Coordinates of N, CA and C in Angstrom, one line a residue:
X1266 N 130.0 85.1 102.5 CA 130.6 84.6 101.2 C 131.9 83.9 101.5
X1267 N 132.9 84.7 102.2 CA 134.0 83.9 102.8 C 134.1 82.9 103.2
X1268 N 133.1 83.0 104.1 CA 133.0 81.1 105.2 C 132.2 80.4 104.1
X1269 N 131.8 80.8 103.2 CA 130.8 80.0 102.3 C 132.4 79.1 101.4
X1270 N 132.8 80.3 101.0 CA 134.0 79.7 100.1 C 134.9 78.9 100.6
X1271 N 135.3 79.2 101.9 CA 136.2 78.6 102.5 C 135.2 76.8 103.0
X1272 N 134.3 76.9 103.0 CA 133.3 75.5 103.2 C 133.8 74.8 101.8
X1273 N 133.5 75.5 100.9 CA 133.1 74.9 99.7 C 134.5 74.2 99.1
X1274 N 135.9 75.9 99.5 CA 137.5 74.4 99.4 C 137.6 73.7 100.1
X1275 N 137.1 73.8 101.4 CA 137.6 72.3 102.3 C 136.6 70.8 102.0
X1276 N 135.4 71.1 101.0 CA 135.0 70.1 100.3 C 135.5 69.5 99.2
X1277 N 136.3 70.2 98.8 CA 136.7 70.2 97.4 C 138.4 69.3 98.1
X1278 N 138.9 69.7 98.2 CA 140.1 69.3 99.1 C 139.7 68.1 99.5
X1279 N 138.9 67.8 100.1 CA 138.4 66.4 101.0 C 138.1 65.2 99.7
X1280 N 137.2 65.8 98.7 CA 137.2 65.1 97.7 C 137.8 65.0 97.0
X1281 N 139.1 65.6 96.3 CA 140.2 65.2 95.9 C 140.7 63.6 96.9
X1282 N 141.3 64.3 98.1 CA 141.7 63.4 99.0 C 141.1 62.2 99.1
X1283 N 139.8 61.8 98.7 CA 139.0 60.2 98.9 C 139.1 60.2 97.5
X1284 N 139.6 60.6 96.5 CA 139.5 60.4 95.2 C 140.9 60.0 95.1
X1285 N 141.9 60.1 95.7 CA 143.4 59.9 95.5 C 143.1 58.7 96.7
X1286 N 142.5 58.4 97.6 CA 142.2 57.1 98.3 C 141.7 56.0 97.5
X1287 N 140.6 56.5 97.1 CA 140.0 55.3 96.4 C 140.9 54.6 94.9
X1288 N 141.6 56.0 94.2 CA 142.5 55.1 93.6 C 143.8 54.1 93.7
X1289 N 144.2 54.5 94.9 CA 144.9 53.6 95.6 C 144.7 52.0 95.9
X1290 N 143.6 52.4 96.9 CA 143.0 51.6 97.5 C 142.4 50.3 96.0
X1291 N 142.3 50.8 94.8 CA 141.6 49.9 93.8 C 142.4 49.2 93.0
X1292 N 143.3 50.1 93.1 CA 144.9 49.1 92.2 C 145.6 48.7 93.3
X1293 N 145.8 48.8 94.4 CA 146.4 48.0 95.4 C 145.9 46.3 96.0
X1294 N 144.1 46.3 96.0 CA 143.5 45.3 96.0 C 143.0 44.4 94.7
X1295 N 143.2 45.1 94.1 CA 143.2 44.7 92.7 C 144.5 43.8 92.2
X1296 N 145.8 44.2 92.8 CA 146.9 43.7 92.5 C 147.2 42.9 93.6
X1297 N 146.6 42.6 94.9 CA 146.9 41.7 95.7 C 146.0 41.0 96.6
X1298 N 144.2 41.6 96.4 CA 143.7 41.3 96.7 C 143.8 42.3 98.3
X1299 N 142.2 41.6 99.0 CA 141.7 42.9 99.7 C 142.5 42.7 101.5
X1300 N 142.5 41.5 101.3 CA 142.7 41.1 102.9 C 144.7 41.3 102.8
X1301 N 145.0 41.1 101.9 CA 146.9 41.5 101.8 C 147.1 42.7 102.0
X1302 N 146.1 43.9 101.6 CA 146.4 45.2 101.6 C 146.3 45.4 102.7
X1303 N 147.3 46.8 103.1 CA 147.0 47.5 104.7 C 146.6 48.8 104.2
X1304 N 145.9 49.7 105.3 CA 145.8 51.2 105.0 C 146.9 51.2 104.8
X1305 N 148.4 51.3 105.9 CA 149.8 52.0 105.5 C 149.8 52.0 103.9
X1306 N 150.2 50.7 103.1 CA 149.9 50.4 102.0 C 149.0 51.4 101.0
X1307 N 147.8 51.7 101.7 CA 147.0 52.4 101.2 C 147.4 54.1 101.2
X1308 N 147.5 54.4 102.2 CA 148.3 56.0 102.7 C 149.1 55.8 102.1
X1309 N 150.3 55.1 101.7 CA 151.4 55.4 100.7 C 151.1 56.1 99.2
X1310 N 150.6 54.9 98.9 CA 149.9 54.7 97.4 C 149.3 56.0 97.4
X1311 N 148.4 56.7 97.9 CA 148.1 58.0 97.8 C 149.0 58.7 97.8
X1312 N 150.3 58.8 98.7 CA 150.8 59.9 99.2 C 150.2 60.8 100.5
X1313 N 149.6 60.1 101.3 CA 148.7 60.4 102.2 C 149.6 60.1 103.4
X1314 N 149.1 60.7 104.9 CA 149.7 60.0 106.2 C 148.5 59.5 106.6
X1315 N 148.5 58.0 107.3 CA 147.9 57.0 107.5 C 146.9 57.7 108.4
X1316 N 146.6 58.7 108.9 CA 145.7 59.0 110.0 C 145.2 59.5 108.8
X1317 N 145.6 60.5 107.9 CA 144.5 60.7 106.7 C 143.6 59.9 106.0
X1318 N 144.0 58.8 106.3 CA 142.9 57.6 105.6 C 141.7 57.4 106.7
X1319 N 142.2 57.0 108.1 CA 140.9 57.0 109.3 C 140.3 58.6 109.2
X1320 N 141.0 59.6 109.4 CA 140.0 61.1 109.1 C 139.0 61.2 108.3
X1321 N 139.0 60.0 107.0 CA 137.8 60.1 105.9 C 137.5 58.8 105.6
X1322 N 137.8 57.5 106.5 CA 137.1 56.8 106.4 C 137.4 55.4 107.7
X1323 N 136.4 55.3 108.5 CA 136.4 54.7 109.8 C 137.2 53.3 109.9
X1324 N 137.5 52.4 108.8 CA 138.3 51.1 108.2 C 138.6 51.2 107.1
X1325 N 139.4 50.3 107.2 CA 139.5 49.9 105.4 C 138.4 48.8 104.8
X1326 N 137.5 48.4 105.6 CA 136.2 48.0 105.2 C 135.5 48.9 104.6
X1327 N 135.3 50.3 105.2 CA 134.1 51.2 104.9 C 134.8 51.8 103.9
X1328 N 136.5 52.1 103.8 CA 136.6 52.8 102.4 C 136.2 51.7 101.4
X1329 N 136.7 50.6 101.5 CA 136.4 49.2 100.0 C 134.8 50.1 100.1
X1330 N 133.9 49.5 101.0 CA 132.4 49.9 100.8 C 132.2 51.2 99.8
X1331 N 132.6 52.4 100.4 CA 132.9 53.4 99.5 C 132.8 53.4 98.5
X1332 N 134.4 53.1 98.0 CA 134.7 53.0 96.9 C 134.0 52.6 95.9
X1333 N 133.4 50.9 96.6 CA 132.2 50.3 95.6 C 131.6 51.8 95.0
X1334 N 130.5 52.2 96.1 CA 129.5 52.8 95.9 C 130.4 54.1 94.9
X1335 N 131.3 54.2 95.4 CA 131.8 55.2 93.9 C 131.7 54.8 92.8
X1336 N 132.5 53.6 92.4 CA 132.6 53.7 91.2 C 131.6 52.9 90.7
X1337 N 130.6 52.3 91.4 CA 129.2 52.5 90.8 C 128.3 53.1 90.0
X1338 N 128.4 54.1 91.3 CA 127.8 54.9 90.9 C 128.1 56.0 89.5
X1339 N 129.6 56.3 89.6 CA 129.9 56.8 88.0 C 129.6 55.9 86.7
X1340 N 129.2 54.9 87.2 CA 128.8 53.7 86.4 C 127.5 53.8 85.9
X1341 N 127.2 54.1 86.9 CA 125.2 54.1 86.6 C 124.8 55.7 86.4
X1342 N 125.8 56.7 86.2 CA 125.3 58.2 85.7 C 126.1 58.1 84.4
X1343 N 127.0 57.0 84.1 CA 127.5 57.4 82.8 C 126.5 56.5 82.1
X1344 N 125.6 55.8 82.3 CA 124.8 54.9 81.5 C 123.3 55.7 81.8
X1345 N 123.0 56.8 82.7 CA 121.8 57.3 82.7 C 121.6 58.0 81.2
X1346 N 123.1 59.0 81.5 CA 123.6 59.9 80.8 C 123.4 59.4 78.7
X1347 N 124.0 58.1 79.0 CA 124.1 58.0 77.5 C 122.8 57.8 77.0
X1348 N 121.4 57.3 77.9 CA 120.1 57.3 77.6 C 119.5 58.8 77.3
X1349 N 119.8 59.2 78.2 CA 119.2 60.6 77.8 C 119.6 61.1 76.9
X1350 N 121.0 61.7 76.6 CA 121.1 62.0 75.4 C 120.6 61.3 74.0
X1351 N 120.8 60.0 74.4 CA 120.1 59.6 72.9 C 118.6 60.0 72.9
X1352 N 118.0 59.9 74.0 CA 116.2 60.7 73.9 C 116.5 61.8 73.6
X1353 N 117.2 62.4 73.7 CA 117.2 64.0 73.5 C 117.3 64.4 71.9
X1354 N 118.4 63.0 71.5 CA 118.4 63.2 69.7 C 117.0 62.2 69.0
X1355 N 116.0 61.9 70.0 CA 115.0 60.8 69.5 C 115.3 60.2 69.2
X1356 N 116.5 59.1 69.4 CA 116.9 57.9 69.0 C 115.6 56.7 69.5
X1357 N 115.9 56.1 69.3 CA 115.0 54.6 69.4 C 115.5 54.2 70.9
X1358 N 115.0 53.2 71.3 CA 115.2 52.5 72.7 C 116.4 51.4 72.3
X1359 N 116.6 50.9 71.4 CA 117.5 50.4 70.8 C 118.7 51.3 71.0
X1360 N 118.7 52.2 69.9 CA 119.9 53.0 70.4 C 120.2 53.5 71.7
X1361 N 119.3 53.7 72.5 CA 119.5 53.9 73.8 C 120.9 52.8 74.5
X1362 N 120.2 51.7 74.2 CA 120.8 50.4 74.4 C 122.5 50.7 73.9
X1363 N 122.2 50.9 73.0 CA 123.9 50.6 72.0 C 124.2 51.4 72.7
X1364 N 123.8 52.3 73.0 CA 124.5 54.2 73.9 C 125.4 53.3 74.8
X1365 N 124.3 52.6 75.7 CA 125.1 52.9 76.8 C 125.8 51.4 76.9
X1366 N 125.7 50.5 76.0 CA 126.8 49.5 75.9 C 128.2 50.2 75.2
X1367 N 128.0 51.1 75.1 CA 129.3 51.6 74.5 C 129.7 52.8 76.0
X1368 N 129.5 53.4 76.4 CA 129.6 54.2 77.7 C 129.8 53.0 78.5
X1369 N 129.2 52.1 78.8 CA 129.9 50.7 79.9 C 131.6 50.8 79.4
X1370 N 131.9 50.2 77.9 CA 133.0 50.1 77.4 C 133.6 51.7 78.0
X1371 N 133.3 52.4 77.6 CA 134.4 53.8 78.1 C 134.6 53.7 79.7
X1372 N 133.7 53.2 80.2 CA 134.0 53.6 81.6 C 135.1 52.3 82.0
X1373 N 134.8 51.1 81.9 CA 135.5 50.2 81.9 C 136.9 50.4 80.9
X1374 N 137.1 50.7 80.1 CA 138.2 51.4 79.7 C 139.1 52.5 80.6
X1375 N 138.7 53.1 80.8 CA 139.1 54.0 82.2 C 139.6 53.8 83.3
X1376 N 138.7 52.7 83.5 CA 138.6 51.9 85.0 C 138.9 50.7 85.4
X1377 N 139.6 49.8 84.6 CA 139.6 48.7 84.1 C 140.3 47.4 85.3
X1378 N 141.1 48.5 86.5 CA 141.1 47.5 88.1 C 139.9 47.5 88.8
X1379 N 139.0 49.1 88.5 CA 137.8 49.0 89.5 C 136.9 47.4 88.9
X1380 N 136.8 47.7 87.9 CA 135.5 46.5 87.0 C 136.5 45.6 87.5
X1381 N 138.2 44.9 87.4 CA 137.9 43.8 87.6 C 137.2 43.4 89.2
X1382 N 137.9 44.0 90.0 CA 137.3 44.1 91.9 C 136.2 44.2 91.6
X1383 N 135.3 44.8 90.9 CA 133.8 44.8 91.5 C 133.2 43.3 90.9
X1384 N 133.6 42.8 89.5 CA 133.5 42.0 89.0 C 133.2 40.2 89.9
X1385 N 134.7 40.8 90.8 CA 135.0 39.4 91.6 C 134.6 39.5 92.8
X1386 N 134.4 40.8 93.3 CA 133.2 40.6 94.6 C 131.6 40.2 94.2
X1387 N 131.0 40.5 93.1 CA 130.0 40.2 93.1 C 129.8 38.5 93.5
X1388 N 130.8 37.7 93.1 CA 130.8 36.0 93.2 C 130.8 35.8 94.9
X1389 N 131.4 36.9 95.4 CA 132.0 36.8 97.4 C 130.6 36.6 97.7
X1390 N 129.9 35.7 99.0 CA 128.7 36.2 99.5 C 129.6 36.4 101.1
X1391 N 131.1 36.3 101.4 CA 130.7 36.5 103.0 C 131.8 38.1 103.2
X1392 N 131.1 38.7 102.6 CA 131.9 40.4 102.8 C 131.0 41.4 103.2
X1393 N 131.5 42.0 104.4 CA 130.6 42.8 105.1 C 130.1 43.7 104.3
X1394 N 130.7 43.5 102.7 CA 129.6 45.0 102.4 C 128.9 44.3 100.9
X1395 N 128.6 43.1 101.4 CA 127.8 42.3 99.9 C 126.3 42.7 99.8
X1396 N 125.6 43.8 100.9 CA 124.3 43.9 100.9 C 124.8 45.7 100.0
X1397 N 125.4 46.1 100.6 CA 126.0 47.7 99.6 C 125.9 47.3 98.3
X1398 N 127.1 46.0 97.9 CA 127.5 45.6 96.5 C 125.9 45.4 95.8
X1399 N 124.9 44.9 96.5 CA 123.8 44.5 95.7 C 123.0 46.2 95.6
X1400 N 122.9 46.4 96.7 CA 122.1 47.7 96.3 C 122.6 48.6 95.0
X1401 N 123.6 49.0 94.8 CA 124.8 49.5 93.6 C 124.4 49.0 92.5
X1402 N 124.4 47.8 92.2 CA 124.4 47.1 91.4 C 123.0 46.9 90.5
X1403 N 122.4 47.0 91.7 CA 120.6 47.3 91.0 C 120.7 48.6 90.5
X1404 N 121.3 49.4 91.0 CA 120.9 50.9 90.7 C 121.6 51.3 89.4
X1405 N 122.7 50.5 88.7 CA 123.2 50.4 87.8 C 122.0 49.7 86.3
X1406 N 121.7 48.4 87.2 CA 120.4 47.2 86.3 C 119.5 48.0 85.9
X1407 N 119.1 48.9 87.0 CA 117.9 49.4 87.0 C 117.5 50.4 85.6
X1408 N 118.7 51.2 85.6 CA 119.1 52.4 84.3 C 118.4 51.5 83.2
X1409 N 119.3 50.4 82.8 CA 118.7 49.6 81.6 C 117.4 49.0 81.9
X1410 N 116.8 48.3 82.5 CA 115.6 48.1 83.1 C 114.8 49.2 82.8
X1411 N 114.8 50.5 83.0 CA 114.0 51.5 82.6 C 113.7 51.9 81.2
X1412 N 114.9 51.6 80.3 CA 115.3 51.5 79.0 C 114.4 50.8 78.4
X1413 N 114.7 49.3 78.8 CA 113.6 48.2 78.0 C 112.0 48.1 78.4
X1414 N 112.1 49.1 79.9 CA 110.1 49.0 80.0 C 109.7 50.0 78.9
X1415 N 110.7 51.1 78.9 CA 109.8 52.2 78.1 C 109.5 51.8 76.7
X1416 N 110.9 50.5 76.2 CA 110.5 49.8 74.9 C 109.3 49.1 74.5
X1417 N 109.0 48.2 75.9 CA 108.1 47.3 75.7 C 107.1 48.6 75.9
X1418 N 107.1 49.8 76.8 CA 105.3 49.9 76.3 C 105.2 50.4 74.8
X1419 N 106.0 51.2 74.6 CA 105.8 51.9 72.9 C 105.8 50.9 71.4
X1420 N 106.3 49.6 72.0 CA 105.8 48.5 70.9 C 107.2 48.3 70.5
X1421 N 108.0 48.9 70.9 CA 109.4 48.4 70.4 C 110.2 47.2 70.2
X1422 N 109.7 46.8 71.4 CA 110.5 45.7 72.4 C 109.0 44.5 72.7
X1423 N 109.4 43.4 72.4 CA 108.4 42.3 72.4 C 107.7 42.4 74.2
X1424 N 106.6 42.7 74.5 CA 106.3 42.4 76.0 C 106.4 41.1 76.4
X1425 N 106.8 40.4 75.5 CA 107.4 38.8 76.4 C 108.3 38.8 77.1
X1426 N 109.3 39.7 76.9 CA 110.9 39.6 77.6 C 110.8 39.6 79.0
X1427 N 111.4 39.4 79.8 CA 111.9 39.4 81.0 C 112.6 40.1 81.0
X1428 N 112.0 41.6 81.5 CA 113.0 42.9 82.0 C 114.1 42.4 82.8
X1429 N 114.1 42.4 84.2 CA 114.8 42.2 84.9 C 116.5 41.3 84.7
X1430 N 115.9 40.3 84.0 CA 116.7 38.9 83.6 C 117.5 39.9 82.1
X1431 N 116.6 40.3 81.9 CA 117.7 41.2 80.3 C 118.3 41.9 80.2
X1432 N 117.7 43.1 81.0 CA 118.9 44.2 81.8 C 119.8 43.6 82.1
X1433 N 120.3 42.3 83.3 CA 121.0 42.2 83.7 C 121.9 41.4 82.5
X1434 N 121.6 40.2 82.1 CA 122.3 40.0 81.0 C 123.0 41.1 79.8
X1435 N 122.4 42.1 79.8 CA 123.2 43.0 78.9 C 124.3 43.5 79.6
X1436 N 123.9 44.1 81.1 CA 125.1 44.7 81.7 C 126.3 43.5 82.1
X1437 N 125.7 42.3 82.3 CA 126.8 41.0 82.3 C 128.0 41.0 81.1
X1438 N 127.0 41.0 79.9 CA 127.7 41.1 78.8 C 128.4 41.6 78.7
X1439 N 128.7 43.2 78.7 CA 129.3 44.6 78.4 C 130.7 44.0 79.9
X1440 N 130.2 43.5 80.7 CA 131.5 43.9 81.7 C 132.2 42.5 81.4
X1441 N 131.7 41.7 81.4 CA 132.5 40.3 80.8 C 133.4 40.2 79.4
X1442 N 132.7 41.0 78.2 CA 133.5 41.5 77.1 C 134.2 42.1 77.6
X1443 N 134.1 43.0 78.2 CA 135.5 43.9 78.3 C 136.4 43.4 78.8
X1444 N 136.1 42.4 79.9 CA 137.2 42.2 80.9 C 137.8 41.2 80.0
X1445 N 137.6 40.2 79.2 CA 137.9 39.4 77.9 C 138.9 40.5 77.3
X1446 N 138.3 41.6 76.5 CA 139.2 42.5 75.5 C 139.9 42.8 76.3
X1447 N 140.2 43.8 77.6 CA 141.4 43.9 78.4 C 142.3 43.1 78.9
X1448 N 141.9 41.5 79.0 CA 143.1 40.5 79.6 C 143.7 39.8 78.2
X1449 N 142.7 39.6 77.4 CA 142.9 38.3 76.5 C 143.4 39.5 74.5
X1450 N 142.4 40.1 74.5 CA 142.5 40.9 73.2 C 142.5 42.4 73.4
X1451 N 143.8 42.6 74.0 CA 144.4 44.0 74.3 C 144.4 45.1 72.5
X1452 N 144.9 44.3 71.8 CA 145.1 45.1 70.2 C 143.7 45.2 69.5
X1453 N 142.4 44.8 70.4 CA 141.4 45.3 69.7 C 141.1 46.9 70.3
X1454 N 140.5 48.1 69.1 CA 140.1 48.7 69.9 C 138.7 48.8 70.6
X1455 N 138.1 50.1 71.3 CA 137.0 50.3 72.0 C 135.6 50.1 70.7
X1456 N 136.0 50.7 69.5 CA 135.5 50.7 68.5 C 135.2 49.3 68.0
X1457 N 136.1 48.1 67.9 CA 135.7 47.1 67.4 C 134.9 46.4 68.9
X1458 N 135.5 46.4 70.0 CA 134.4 45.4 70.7 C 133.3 46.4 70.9
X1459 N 132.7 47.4 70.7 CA 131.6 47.9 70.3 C 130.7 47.9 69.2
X1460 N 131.1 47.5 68.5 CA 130.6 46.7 66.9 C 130.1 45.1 67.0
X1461 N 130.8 44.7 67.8 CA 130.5 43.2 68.0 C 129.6 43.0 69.1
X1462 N 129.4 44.2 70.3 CA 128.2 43.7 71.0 C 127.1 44.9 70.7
X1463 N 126.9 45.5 69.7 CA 126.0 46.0 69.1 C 125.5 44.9 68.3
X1464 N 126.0 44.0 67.0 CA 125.8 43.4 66.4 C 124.6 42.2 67.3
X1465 N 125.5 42.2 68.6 CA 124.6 40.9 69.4 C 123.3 41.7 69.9
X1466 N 123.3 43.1 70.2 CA 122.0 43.4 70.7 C 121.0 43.5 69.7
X1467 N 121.5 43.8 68.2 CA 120.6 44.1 67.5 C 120.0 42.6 66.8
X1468 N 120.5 41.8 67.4 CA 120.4 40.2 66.8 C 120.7 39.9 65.4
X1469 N 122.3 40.5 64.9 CA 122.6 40.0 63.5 C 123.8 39.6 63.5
X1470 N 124.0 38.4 64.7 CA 124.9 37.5 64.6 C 125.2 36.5 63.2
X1471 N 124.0 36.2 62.9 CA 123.1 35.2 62.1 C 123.5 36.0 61.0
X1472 N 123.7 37.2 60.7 CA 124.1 38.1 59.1 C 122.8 38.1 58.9
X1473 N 121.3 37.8 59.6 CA 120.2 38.4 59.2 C 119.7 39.8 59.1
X1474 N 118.7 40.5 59.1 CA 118.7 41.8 59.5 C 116.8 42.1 60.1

């Protein structure tokens, strides 16, 4: 039980530590971009010594890669999450939808240097970790993509649509609004630009219903 415990703080400790990395690491390139940054840079910003950054990650290439896949991934379990829950209250696949356009908004709210950096790598194609950034990124798509098959079989959702092409467009949406409300319309809240891209999913731009 001891050596069990003692495994289990030095996991916990380590993850803290890439967790105080990666925040660094995301407002530092975010504020100057990836090639200006240094680890030193980076080890500061933590409060780390610079050999602590190589101990948990082999470059500052593989932590960026990382990182991606971090905050991804909290990306695509906060949008699993908001699906389930709504099945769990038998919501509609619709609301499933609005769930987790609004869980995009909180996480982006939260996170709002990671989304712009992941944002502006997606356009990069010559970065050693653009084949990571795509795998991530599907696995994110994919959540919604699962959302709108289950609509289309149950009759919800027209089987005309182009899954693929509409998942992505929704999750386009949600990160491009935000990054709009964060740069440009700061005094709105999370609540109003969640009203307005609910309004667009449910198609009552038009004031139809």
């Amino acid at each position: 039980m001891e050596s069990s415990s003692a495994a289990s703080g030095g996991s916990t400790r380590r993850e803290a530590t890439r967790q105080k990395l990666y925040e660094a690491a995301v407002t530092l390139i975010a504020e100057q971009g990836f090639s200006a940054t240094t680890v030193d840079e980076i080890a500061e910003r933590a409060g780390v010594a610079k050999g602590t950054v190589y101990y948990n990650f082999a470059s500052k290439s593989v932590l960026f890669e990382e990182l991606l896949r971090h905050g991804v991934g909290l990306l695509t379990a906060s949008l699993r999450d908001a699906a389930e829950q709504t099945a769990g209250r038998g919501g509609s696949k619709v609301d499933a939808l609005d769930a987790m356009i609004r869980a995009g908004l909180v996480f982006i709210d939260r996170y709002p240097a990671f989304t712009q950096l992941y944002v502006a790598e997606l356009w990069r194609t010559n970065r050693a970790w653009q084949s990571t950034l795509m795998v991530v990124r599907q696995q994110a798509v994919a959540v919604v993509e699962d959302v709108l098959r289950e609509g289309v079989g149950n009759g919800e959702f027209s089987a005309e649509i182009d899954v693929p092409l509409t998942a992505a467009a929704l999750v386009g949406m949600v990160l491009v609004a935000a990054l709009d409300w964060k740069s440009f319309q700061p005094e709105r809240s999370l609540d109003d630009v969640h009203a307005a891209l609910s309004r667009l999913l449910q198609g009552r731009v038009s004031g139809r219903r």
